[in-house]
Coordinates of C-alpha atoms and ligand atoms in Angstrom, one line a residue:
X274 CA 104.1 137.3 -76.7
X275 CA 106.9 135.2 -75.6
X276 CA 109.2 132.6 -77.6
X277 CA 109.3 128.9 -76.8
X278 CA 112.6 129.2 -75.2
X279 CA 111.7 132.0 -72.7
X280 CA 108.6 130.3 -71.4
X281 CA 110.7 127.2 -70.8
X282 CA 113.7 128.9 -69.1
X283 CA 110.6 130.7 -66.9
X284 CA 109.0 127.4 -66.6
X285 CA 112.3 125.7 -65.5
X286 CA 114.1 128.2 -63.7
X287 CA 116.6 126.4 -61.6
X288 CA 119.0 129.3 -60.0
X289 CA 116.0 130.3 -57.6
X290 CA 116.6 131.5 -54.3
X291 CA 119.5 132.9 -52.4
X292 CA 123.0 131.5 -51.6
X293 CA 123.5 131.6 -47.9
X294 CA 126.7 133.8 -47.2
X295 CA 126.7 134.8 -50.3
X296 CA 130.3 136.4 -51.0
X297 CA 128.5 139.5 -53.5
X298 CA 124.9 139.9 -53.4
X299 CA 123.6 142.8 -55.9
X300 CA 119.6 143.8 -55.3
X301 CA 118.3 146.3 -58.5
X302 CA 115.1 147.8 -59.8
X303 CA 113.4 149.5 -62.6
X304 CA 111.9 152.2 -62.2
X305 CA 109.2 151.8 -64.4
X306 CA 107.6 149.0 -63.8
X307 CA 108.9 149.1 -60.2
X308 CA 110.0 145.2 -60.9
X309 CA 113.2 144.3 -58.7
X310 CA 115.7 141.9 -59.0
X311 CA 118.7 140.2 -56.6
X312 CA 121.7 138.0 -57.4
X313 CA 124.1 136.4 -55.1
X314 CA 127.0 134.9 -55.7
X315 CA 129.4 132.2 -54.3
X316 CA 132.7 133.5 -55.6
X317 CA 136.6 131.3 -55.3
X318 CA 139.7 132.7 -56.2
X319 CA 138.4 135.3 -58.9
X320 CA 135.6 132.9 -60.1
X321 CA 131.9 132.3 -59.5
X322 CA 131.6 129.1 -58.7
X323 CA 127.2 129.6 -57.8
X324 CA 125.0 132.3 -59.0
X325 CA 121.1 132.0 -57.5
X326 CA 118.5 135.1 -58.6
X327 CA 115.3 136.0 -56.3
X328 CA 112.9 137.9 -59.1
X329 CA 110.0 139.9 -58.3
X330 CA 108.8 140.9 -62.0
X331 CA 107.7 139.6 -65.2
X332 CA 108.1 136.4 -67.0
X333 CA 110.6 138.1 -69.2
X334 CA 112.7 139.5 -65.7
X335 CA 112.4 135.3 -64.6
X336 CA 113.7 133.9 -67.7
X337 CA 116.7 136.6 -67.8
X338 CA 118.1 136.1 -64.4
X339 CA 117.8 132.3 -65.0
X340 CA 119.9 132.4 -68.3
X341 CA 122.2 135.1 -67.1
X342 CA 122.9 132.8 -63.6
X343 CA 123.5 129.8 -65.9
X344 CA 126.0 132.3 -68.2
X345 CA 128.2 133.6 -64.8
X346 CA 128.8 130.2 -63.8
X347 CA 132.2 128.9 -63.9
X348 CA 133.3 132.9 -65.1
X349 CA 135.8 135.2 -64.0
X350 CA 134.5 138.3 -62.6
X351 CA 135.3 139.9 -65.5
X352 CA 134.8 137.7 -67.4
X353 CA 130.7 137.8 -66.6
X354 CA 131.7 142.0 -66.5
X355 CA 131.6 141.6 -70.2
X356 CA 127.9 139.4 -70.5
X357 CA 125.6 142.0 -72.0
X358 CA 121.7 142.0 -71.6
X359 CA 121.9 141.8 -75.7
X360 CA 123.5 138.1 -74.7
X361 CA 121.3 137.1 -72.5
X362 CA 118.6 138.0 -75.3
X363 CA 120.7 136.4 -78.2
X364 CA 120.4 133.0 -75.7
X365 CA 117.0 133.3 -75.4
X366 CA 116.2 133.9 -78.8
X367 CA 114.8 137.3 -78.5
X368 CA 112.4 139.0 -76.5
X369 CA 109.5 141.5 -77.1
X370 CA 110.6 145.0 -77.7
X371 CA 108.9 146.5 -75.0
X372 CA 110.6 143.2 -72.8
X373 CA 114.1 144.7 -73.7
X374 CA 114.6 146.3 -70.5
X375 CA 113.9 143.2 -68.3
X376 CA 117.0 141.3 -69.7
X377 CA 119.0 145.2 -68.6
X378 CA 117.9 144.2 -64.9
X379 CA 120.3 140.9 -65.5
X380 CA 123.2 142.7 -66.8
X381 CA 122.9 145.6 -63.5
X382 CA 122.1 142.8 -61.0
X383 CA 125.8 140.6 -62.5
X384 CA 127.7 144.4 -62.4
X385 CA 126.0 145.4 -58.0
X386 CA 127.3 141.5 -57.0
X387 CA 130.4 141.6 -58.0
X388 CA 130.5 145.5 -56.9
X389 CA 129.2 144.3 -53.8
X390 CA 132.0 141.4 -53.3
X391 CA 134.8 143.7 -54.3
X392 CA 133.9 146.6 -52.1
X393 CA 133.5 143.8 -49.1
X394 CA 137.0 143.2 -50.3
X395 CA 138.4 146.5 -50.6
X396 CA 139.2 146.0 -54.3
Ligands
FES610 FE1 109.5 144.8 -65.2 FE2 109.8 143.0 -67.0 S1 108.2 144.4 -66.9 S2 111.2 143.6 -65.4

């Protein structure tokens, strides 16, 4: 079901686990497969200097968070604002249709950490 590219992002996710005082952490879900998914970022002067993912979903949801982690690094907030789940796709060379909404988790997980680091900020 799944490209060469996915199952070796999957396979070689590095971005695992959770930065300790993370400046924005963002935890969402999906609803329909109940699949849930948390990033947490370090973040200097506008930037985000780390990005880890803790995944609890599909292969798909695994591969996502690793490629959209690797995409935030080194961005301005909003500058990763603008990083779209059809990016994250486009890097990894397309997924299923019906695996379309685990690359949306990604995109909604980038959008609640930085929320979460400007609202601890009072921006
Ligand atoms: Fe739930 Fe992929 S099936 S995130």
């Amino acid at each position: 079901m799944y490209n060469k590219k996915v199952l070796d992002t999957y396979a070689n996710a590095k971005n695992t686990g959770e930065i300790e005082n993370a400046d924005g952490v963002g935890t969402v879900g999906n609803a329909s497969c109940g699949d849930i998914m948390q990033i947490s970022l370090k973040i200097e002067d506008d930037r985000i200097v780390d990005a880890k993912f803790k995944t609890f979903g599909c292969a798909a949801a695994i591969a996502s968070s690793e490629t959209a982690t690797e995409m935030i690094k080194g961005k301005t907030l909003d500058e990763a604002l603008q990083i779209k789940n059809a990016d994250v796709v486009e890097v990894l060379e397309g997924l299923p249709p019906q695996k379309i909404h685990c690359s949306v988790l990604a995109e909604e997980a980038i959008a609640a950490a930085i929320k979460d680091y400007r609202d601890k900020q009072g921006k």
